Amino acid sequence: MTPADVASPATLVWAVRLLFVQAASLVLLTAYLVALDLTDAGELGVAISLTVLAALGAGVVFLIARALARRSARARGPAIVVQLFLIASGGFLLNVGPAWAGALLMGFGAVVGALCLLPPTTKALGLN
């Protein structure tokens, strides 16, 4: 029996859903950055670079979520790395930015990372 023959566990389904939420959030961030670039870009090179990186991040997270939805075992590692970056960003915000946003990012990253590592997800991806 292959992993595709088994119904997707709730842990995998929710991990994929939350990864798609992260991708959508990065798309919204990219749109906001484009608006800032067009209206008030202090240092144009830096502003455009940040906007391009946000757009690339949105695309990468979307591709990871899609691969995980298709039960690609190779997508779990990158999904966890994305969550580690989210947790690190949250830690940065705890120190210098709004602490509530940092705590929210850290919690969100920890939940998605845990969902990717739980035994039902591991079994569904054929990594047992």
Coordinates of N, CA and C in Angstrom, one line a residue:
M1 N 0.8 -1.2 0.0 CA 0.0 0.0 0.0 C 0.9 1.2 0.0
T2 N 0.7 2.2 -0.9 CA 1.5 3.4 -1.0 C 0.8 4.5 -0.2
P3 N 1.6 5.5 0.1 CA 1.0 6.6 0.9 C -0.2 7.2 0.2
A4 N -0.3 7.2 -1.1 CA -1.4 7.9 -1.8 C -2.7 7.1 -1.6
D5 N -2.6 5.8 -1.2 CA -3.7 4.9 -1.1 C -4.4 5.2 0.3
V6 N -3.8 5.8 1.2 CA -4.3 6.0 2.5 C -4.9 7.4 2.6
A7 N -6.0 7.6 3.3 CA -6.7 8.9 3.5 C -5.7 9.8 4.2
S8 N -5.7 11.1 3.8 CA -4.8 12.1 4.4 C -5.2 12.3 5.9
P9 N -4.3 12.2 6.8 CA -4.6 12.5 8.2 C -4.9 14.0 8.4
A10 N -5.6 14.3 9.5 CA -5.9 15.7 9.8 C -4.7 16.5 10.0
T11 N -3.6 15.9 10.5 CA -2.4 16.7 10.8 C -1.8 17.2 9.5
L12 N -1.8 16.3 8.5 CA -1.2 16.7 7.2 C -2.1 17.7 6.5
V13 N -3.4 17.5 6.5 CA -4.3 18.4 5.9 C -4.2 19.8 6.5
W14 N -4.1 19.9 7.8 CA -4.0 21.2 8.5 C -2.6 21.9 8.2
A15 N -1.6 21.0 8.2 CA -0.2 21.6 7.8 C -0.3 22.2 6.5
V16 N -0.9 21.5 5.5 CA -1.0 22.1 4.1 C -1.8 23.3 4.1
R17 N -2.9 23.3 4.8 CA -3.8 24.5 4.8 C -3.0 25.7 5.4
L18 N -2.3 25.5 6.5 CA -1.6 26.6 7.1 C -0.4 27.1 6.3
L19 N 0.2 26.2 5.6 CA 1.2 26.6 4.6 C 0.7 27.5 3.5
F20 N -0.5 27.1 3.0 CA -1.2 28.0 2.0 C -1.5 29.3 2.6
V21 N -1.9 29.4 3.9 CA -2.2 30.6 4.6 C -0.9 31.5 4.6
Q22 N 0.2 30.8 4.9 CA 1.5 31.6 4.9 C 1.8 32.1 3.6
A23 N 1.6 31.3 2.5 CA 1.9 31.8 1.2 C 1.0 33.0 0.8
A24 N -0.3 32.9 1.2 CA -1.2 34.0 0.9 C -0.8 35.3 1.7
S25 N -0.3 35.1 2.9 CA 0.1 36.2 3.7 C 1.3 36.9 3.0
L26 N 2.2 36.1 2.5 CA 3.4 36.6 1.8 C 3.0 37.4 0.5
V27 N 1.9 36.9 -0.1 CA 1.4 37.6 -1.3 C 0.9 39.0 -0.9
L28 N 0.1 39.0 0.2 CA -0.4 40.3 0.7 C 0.8 41.2 1.1
L29 N 1.8 40.7 1.7 CA 3.0 41.5 2.1 C 3.6 42.0 0.8
T30 N 3.7 41.2 -0.2 CA 4.3 41.6 -1.5 C 3.5 42.8 -2.1
A31 N 2.2 42.7 -2.1 CA 1.3 43.7 -2.6 C 1.5 45.0 -1.8
Y32 N 1.6 44.9 -0.5 CA 1.8 46.1 0.3 C 3.2 46.7 0.0
L33 N 4.2 45.9 -0.2 CA 5.5 46.4 -0.5 C 5.6 47.1 -1.8
V34 N 4.8 46.5 -2.8 CA 4.8 47.1 -4.1 C 4.1 48.5 -4.0
A35 N 3.1 48.6 -3.2 CA 2.4 49.9 -3.0 C 3.4 50.9 -2.3
L36 N 4.2 50.4 -1.4 CA 5.1 51.3 -0.8 C 6.2 51.7 -1.7
D37 N 6.6 50.8 -2.6 CA 7.7 51.1 -3.6 C 7.2 52.2 -4.5
L38 N 5.9 52.1 -4.9 CA 5.4 53.1 -5.9 C 5.1 54.5 -5.2
T39 N 4.9 54.5 -3.9 CA 4.5 55.8 -3.3 C 5.7 56.4 -2.5
D40 N 6.4 55.6 -1.7 CA 7.4 56.2 -0.9 C 8.6 55.2 -0.7
A41 N 9.4 55.1 -1.7 CA 10.6 54.3 -1.7 C 11.8 55.1 -1.4
G42 N 12.2 55.1 -0.1 CA 13.4 55.9 0.2 C 14.6 55.5 -0.5
E43 N 15.1 54.3 -0.4 CA 16.2 53.7 -1.1 C 15.6 52.7 -2.1
L44 N 15.5 53.1 -3.3 CA 14.8 52.3 -4.3 C 15.4 50.9 -4.5
G45 N 16.7 50.7 -4.5 CA 17.3 49.4 -4.7 C 17.0 48.5 -3.6
V46 N 17.0 48.9 -2.4 CA 16.7 48.1 -1.2 C 15.2 47.8 -1.2
A47 N 14.4 48.7 -1.5 CA 12.9 48.5 -1.6 C 12.5 47.5 -2.6
I48 N 13.1 47.6 -3.8 CA 12.8 46.6 -4.8 C 13.3 45.2 -4.4
S49 N 14.5 45.1 -3.9 CA 15.1 43.9 -3.4 C 14.2 43.2 -2.4
L50 N 13.7 43.9 -1.4 CA 12.8 43.4 -0.4 C 11.5 42.9 -1.0
T51 N 11.0 43.6 -1.9 CA 9.7 43.2 -2.6 C 9.9 41.9 -3.4
V52 N 11.0 41.8 -4.1 CA 11.3 40.6 -4.9 C 11.5 39.4 -4.0
L53 N 12.2 39.6 -2.8 CA 12.4 38.5 -1.9 C 11.1 38.1 -1.3
A54 N 10.2 39.0 -1.0 CA 8.9 38.6 -0.5 C 8.1 37.8 -1.5
A55 N 8.1 38.2 -2.8 CA 7.4 37.5 -3.8 C 8.0 36.1 -4.0
L56 N 9.4 36.0 -4.0 CA 10.0 34.7 -4.1 C 9.6 33.8 -3.0
G57 N 9.6 34.4 -1.8 CA 9.2 33.6 -0.6 C 7.7 33.1 -0.7
A58 N 6.8 33.9 -1.2 CA 5.5 33.5 -1.4 C 5.4 32.3 -2.4
G59 N 6.2 32.4 -3.5 CA 6.2 31.3 -4.5 C 6.8 30.0 -3.9
V60 N 7.8 30.1 -3.2 CA 8.5 29.0 -2.6 C 7.5 28.3 -1.6
V61 N 6.9 29.1 -0.7 CA 6.0 28.5 0.3 C 4.8 27.8 -0.4
F62 N 4.3 28.5 -1.5 CA 3.2 27.9 -2.2 C 3.6 26.5 -2.8
L63 N 4.8 26.5 -3.4 CA 5.3 25.2 -4.0 C 5.5 24.1 -2.9
I64 N 6.0 24.5 -1.8 CA 6.2 23.5 -0.7 C 4.8 23.0 -0.2
A65 N 3.9 23.9 -0.1 CA 2.5 23.5 0.4 C 1.9 22.5 -0.7
R66 N 2.1 22.9 -1.9 CA 1.5 22.0 -3.0 C 2.2 20.6 -3.0
A67 N 3.5 20.6 -2.8 CA 4.2 19.3 -2.8 C 3.8 18.5 -1.6
L68 N 3.6 19.2 -0.5 CA 3.2 18.4 0.7 C 1.8 17.9 0.6
A69 N 0.9 18.7 -0.1 CA -0.4 18.2 -0.4 C -0.4 17.0 -1.3
R70 N 0.6 16.9 -2.1 CA 0.7 15.7 -3.0 C 1.5 14.6 -2.4
R71 N 1.8 14.8 -1.1 CA 2.4 13.8 -0.3 C 3.9 13.5 -0.7
S72 N 4.5 14.5 -1.1 CA 6.0 14.3 -1.4 C 6.7 14.4 -0.1
A73 N 7.4 13.3 0.2 CA 8.2 13.2 1.4 C 9.3 14.2 1.4
R74 N 9.8 14.6 0.3 CA 10.9 15.6 0.2 C 10.4 17.0 0.6
A75 N 9.1 17.2 0.7 CA 8.6 18.6 1.0 C 8.6 18.8 2.5
R76 N 8.7 17.8 3.3 CA 8.6 18.0 4.7 C 9.8 18.8 5.3
G77 N 11.0 18.5 4.8 CA 12.2 19.2 5.3 C 12.1 20.7 5.0
P78 N 11.8 21.1 3.8 CA 11.7 22.5 3.5 C 10.6 23.2 4.2
A79 N 9.5 22.4 4.5 CA 8.3 23.0 5.2 C 8.8 23.3 6.7
I80 N 9.6 22.4 7.2 CA 10.1 22.7 8.6 C 11.1 23.8 8.6
V81 N 11.9 23.9 7.6 CA 12.9 25.0 7.5 C 12.1 26.4 7.5
V82 N 11.1 26.4 6.7 CA 10.3 27.6 6.6 C 9.7 28.0 8.0
Q83 N 9.3 27.0 8.7 CA 8.8 27.3 10.1 C 9.8 27.8 11.0
L84 N 11.1 27.2 10.9 CA 12.2 27.7 11.7 C 12.5 29.2 11.4
F85 N 12.4 29.6 10.1 CA 12.6 31.0 9.7 C 11.5 31.8 10.3
L86 N 10.3 31.3 10.4 CA 9.1 32.0 10.9 C 9.3 32.2 12.4
I87 N 9.8 31.2 13.1 CA 10.1 31.3 14.5 C 11.2 32.3 14.8
A88 N 12.2 32.3 14.0 CA 13.3 33.2 14.1 C 12.9 34.7 13.9
S89 N 12.0 34.9 12.9 CA 11.5 36.2 12.7 C 10.6 36.7 13.8
G90 N 9.8 35.7 14.4 CA 9.0 36.1 15.6 C 9.9 36.5 16.8
G91 N 11.0 35.7 16.9 CA 12.0 36.1 18.0 C 12.6 37.5 17.8
F92 N 12.9 37.8 16.6 CA 13.4 39.2 16.3 C 12.3 40.2 16.7
L93 N 11.1 40.0 16.3 CA 10.0 40.9 16.6 C 9.7 41.0 18.1
L94 N 10.0 39.9 18.8 CA 9.8 40.0 20.3 C 10.8 41.0 20.9
N95 N 12.0 41.1 20.3 CA 13.0 42.0 20.8 C 12.9 43.4 20.3
V96 N 12.5 43.7 19.0 CA 12.6 45.0 18.5 C 11.2 45.5 18.0
G97 N 10.3 44.7 17.7 CA 9.1 45.1 17.1 C 7.9 44.9 18.0
P98 N 6.7 44.9 17.5 CA 5.6 44.6 18.4 C 5.7 43.1 18.9
A99 N 5.7 43.0 20.2 CA 5.9 41.7 20.8 C 4.7 40.8 20.5
W100 N 3.5 41.3 20.4 CA 2.4 40.5 20.1 C 2.5 39.8 18.7
A101 N 3.1 40.5 17.7 CA 3.3 39.9 16.4 C 4.4 38.9 16.4
G102 N 5.4 39.1 17.2 CA 6.5 38.1 17.4 C 5.9 36.8 18.0
A103 N 5.1 37.0 19.1 CA 4.6 35.8 19.7 C 3.6 35.0 18.8
L104 N 2.9 35.8 18.0 CA 2.0 35.2 17.0 C 2.7 34.4 16.0
L105 N 3.8 35.0 15.4 CA 4.6 34.3 14.4 C 5.3 33.0 15.0
M106 N 5.8 33.2 16.2 CA 6.5 32.0 16.8 C 5.5 30.9 17.1
G107 N 4.3 31.2 17.6 CA 3.3 30.2 17.8 C 2.9 29.5 16.5
F108 N 2.6 30.3 15.5 CA 2.2 29.8 14.2 C 3.2 28.9 13.6
G109 N 4.5 29.3 13.7 CA 5.6 28.4 13.2 C 5.7 27.1 13.9
A110 N 5.6 27.2 15.3 CA 5.7 26.0 16.1 C 4.6 25.1 15.8
V111 N 3.3 25.6 15.6 CA 2.2 24.7 15.4 C 2.4 24.0 14.0
V112 N 2.7 24.7 13.0 CA 2.9 24.1 11.6 C 4.0 23.1 11.6
G113 N 5.1 23.5 12.3 CA 6.3 22.6 12.4 C 5.9 21.3 13.1
A114 N 5.2 21.4 14.2 CA 4.8 20.2 14.9 C 3.8 19.4 14.1
L115 N 2.9 20.0 13.4 CA 2.0 19.2 12.5 C 2.8 18.4 11.5
C116 N 3.9 19.0 11.0 CA 4.7 18.3 10.0 C 5.5 17.1 10.6
L117 N 5.7 17.2 11.9 CA 6.5 16.1 12.5 C 5.7 15.1 13.2
L118 N 4.4 15.3 13.4 CA 3.6 14.3 14.1 C 3.6 12.9 13.4
P119 N 3.4 11.8 14.1 CA 3.5 10.5 13.5 C 2.4 10.3 12.4
P120 N 1.2 10.8 12.5 CA 0.3 10.5 11.4 C 0.8 11.2 10.1
T121 N 1.4 12.4 10.2 CA 1.9 13.0 9.0 C 3.1 12.2 8.4
T122 N 3.9 11.8 9.3 CA 5.1 11.0 8.9 C 4.7 9.7 8.2
K123 N 3.7 9.1 8.7 CA 3.2 7.8 8.1 C 2.6 8.1 6.8
A124 N 1.8 9.2 6.7 CA 1.1 9.5 5.4 C 2.1 9.8 4.3
L125 N 3.3 10.4 4.7 CA 4.3 10.7 3.7 C 5.2 9.5 3.4
G126 N 5.0 8.4 4.1 CA 5.8 7.2 3.8 C 7.1 7.3 4.4
L127 N 7.3 8.0 5.5 CA 8.6 8.2 6.2 C 8.8 7.4 7.4
N128 N 7.9 6.4 7.7 CA 8.0 5.6 8.9 C 9.1 4.6 8.9

